[in-house]
Amino acid sequence: METDLKLESSLWVGNKRYRGVLTGWHFYWTEVDKNRDKKTISVPVAEVVGVEEGCVEILPRKSVEDTDKDFTVFYVKRSSSGGSSGFLWRLGRTQFSCPSRVLRDQWTKHLRTALKTHSPLRPKRLLVFINPFGGKRKGRKIYHSVVAPLFELAGISSHVIVTERANQARDHLLKKDLTDFDGVVCVGGDGMFSEILHGLIGRTQQEAGLCENDPAVILQPCPLHIGIIPAGSTDCVCYATVGVVDPVTSALHIIVGDSQPLDVCSVHHASALVRYSVSLLGYGFYGDVLAESEKHRWMGPLRYEYSGTLVYLSNRSYAGIVQYLPADPLLSSPRDKIRCLSGCSVCSRSTERLFSHSSDSASLYSSHCSQFSSDSEGEWVSVEGRFRCVSLTCMSCSCPRSPLGLSPSAHLADGTGDLILVWDTNPLDFLTYLHRQTSTQDQFDLPFVEVHRVKAVRFCLPSGKEGESYEEIGGGNCEISDEERGSVETENSASSQQNLAETGTGQEMADEQKTVPPFMCCLCCSKTPAVSVWNCDGEILPFTEILCRIHGQLVHLYARGIEDEATIQNCREESNNCERRCILHNKTGLNFGL
């Protein structure tokens, strides 16, 4: 790291004089007053948002007072987020006055040069998709009133597309030229994120000449980053990767060029790719809740609580065979209580492990494929029985109501997923399990709950049950014809149920659902469905028997993981150079802009 000072001079903030110092990595200013303790404010160069000549204000509206000796620095400022697990990021603003215009110009020039030198991943041009219908229909307003001014301040140009139909964003990414963009931003909820995820992964594999329908293929990581501006009814991915659901915080993460790798789970059925998942893939309780909630969309978000109550009272369990390929227990465990936070050591070690031989693509492909060959079948573990729910997640799935999430120690980028098996049990025990997901109690410390860290999962029905797959709950047969398989391949893993209706098999399922008895029959009904459905990131899968595989760090988000006080301090200590330690650490009143 650099230790030579780049610029140092007297600066005024209001009527107080400071000593301003710009090093290669930090900009800090110390109050000059011999009669009291010196107050120092330090901002990492990587977290400077923009530098403007004159007296400038950005939010709530832009105003500029052009003066010869003043310049304004905008930077990231953290604050407590209340009940959320991360920090809110806010736009800090400090106006400085210089003794001369020449010195003012030196400061602005040096600060802007430092930004370019030490923040190489900052985006210059973004493709933005806005879902105007998601959440409370405020996506357009959130972007233009909050996000766009911040992008303008940071010198980011953007091409904005307001979507008019489902899968428009996915189709655009699959077909249009993306060479001029550094990243893609979605303004919406998890549904819009899923569209962009499928579009970018599909586009990348097409250009690499890879077949997504082959579950053993090594998918190519996507070169473009994904940014999420939360504006939906559910923002699970944003919460689990940032720690808060806040448009300003997410916009600032995009601006500073944060990069958070993310594992992706591919879901296959009958030699065809069905979907990609990054959060929850759930069978049983979570599938039933989603299927029931689809009939009560008019209730808004309350439909999930209502449907959850009905499904819980129905007291159902389902027979199934679960096979899984265990991950290396020496690397990490879902019971080790190590949370995936910003700068996660488990994910960092996994980066070296996953990509240490990436230069030899042929050997990497062969070694990866071998885990799914017949030679490694002995590594698979198989369990059979009746389950309340079977869940697979690539992240903690934390949310405001479940601060620790479905699997508190799951990692975002270690190339594994957490398989949670909840065996059939009495209603009170199952309620205990559900309640622990909303508290800090160990939800896995129950005799009917298992959790395994895995690389792949298979699920099938016991012998004699295969023909009952999905048809009893208003769908088609689990087996798909050549024509239907072609539809799945052509669609390349649809990102919403509306896309299923575009294919012939999807339309047939929609028609059947109108004529068969509803999935959630009344509590006094004597007939219990033999099978459930899969809830894949909030969408229903029309197949019961599936093969899932975790692809390590397949995409990158403009995020850095959930920050807490300890991780922030560690990052600062690692980035501090020796000279800065000598100058600042012996002073009191040190303020990092928190």
CSV table of C-alpha atoms in Angstrom, one decimal, residues 80-88 186 188-190 193 227-247 249-250 253 260 262 278-279 339-342 395-406 408 410 412 437-439 557-564:
chain,number,residue,atom,x,y,z
A,80,SER,CA,-27.8,2.2,12.8
A,81,SER,CA,-30.6,0.4,10.9
A,82,GLY,CA,-32.8,-0.3,13.9
A,83,GLY,CA,-34.1,-3.9,13.7
A,84,SER,CA,-32.2,-4.9,10.6
A,85,SER,CA,-29.0,-6.8,10.7
A,86,GLY,CA,-26.8,-4.4,8.7
A,87,PHE,CA,-26.0,-0.7,8.5
A,88,LEU,CA,-27.9,1.9,6.6
A,186,CYS,CA,-33.0,-4.1,-11.2
A,188,GLY,CA,-38.0,-4.2,-8.1
A,189,GLY,CA,-38.3,-7.3,-5.9
A,190,ASP,CA,-37.1,-10.8,-6.0
A,193,PHE,CA,-34.0,-10.0,-9.8
A,227,GLY,CA,-27.3,-4.4,-8.7
A,228,ILE,CA,-30.5,-4.5,-6.7
A,229,ILE,CA,-32.6,-1.4,-5.8
A,230,PRO,CA,-35.3,-2.9,-3.5
A,231,ALA,CA,-38.8,-1.9,-4.6
A,232,GLY,CA,-40.8,-5.1,-4.3
A,233,SER,CA,-43.1,-6.9,-1.9
A,234,THR,CA,-40.3,-9.3,-1.1
A,235,ASP,CA,-36.6,-8.3,-1.2
A,236,CYS,CA,-35.0,-11.4,0.3
A,237,VAL,CA,-31.9,-11.4,-1.8
A,238,CYS,CA,-31.2,-7.7,-1.0
A,239,TYR,CA,-31.7,-8.3,2.7
A,240,ALA,CA,-29.5,-11.4,2.8
A,241,THR,CA,-26.6,-9.7,0.9
A,242,VAL,CA,-26.7,-6.2,2.3
A,243,GLY,CA,-28.5,-6.5,5.7
A,244,VAL,CA,-31.1,-3.8,5.0
A,245,VAL,CA,-33.8,-3.1,2.5
A,246,ASP,CA,-33.1,0.5,1.6
A,247,PRO,CA,-32.8,2.1,-1.9
A,249,THR,CA,-27.9,2.0,0.7
A,250,SER,CA,-28.2,-0.3,-2.3
A,253,HIS,CA,-23.1,0.0,-2.9
A,260,GLN,CA,-20.2,-9.9,-3.7
A,262,LEU,CA,-23.1,-15.4,-5.2
A,278,VAL,CA,-30.4,-18.3,-5.1
A,279,SER,CA,-32.6,-18.4,-2.0
A,339,ARG,CA,-22.3,-16.2,10.0
A,340,CYS,CA,-21.5,-15.0,6.5
A,341,LEU,CA,-20.7,-11.4,6.9
A,342,SER,CA,-18.7,-8.9,4.9
A,395,MET,CA,-28.0,-18.2,1.6
A,396,SER,CA,-29.3,-17.6,5.1
A,397,CYS,CA,-32.7,-16.4,3.7
A,398,SER,CA,-32.8,-13.8,6.5
A,399,CYS,CA,-35.5,-11.2,6.4
A,400,PRO,CA,-36.9,-8.6,8.9
A,401,ARG,CA,-39.2,-11.2,10.4
A,402,SER,CA,-36.5,-13.8,10.6
A,403,PRO,CA,-33.3,-11.9,11.3
A,404,LEU,CA,-31.0,-15.0,11.3
A,405,GLY,CA,-32.9,-16.7,8.4
A,406,LEU,CA,-33.7,-20.3,7.4
A,408,PRO,CA,-28.2,-18.8,9.9
A,410,ALA,CA,-25.3,-20.6,5.3
A,412,LEU,CA,-23.2,-16.7,0.0
A,437,GLN,CA,-36.9,-19.2,12.8
A,438,THR,CA,-38.1,-15.9,14.1
A,439,SER,CA,-35.8,-15.9,17.2
A,557,LEU,CA,-23.7,-8.5,-7.0
A,558,TYR,CA,-23.0,-4.9,-6.3
A,559,ALA,CA,-22.8,-5.6,-2.6
A,560,ARG,CA,-20.3,-6.6,0.1
A,561,GLY,CA,-22.2,-8.8,2.5
A,562,ILE,CA,-23.8,-7.8,5.8
A,563,GLU,CA,-21.6,-5.4,7.8
A,564,ASP,CA,-21.5,-5.4,11.5
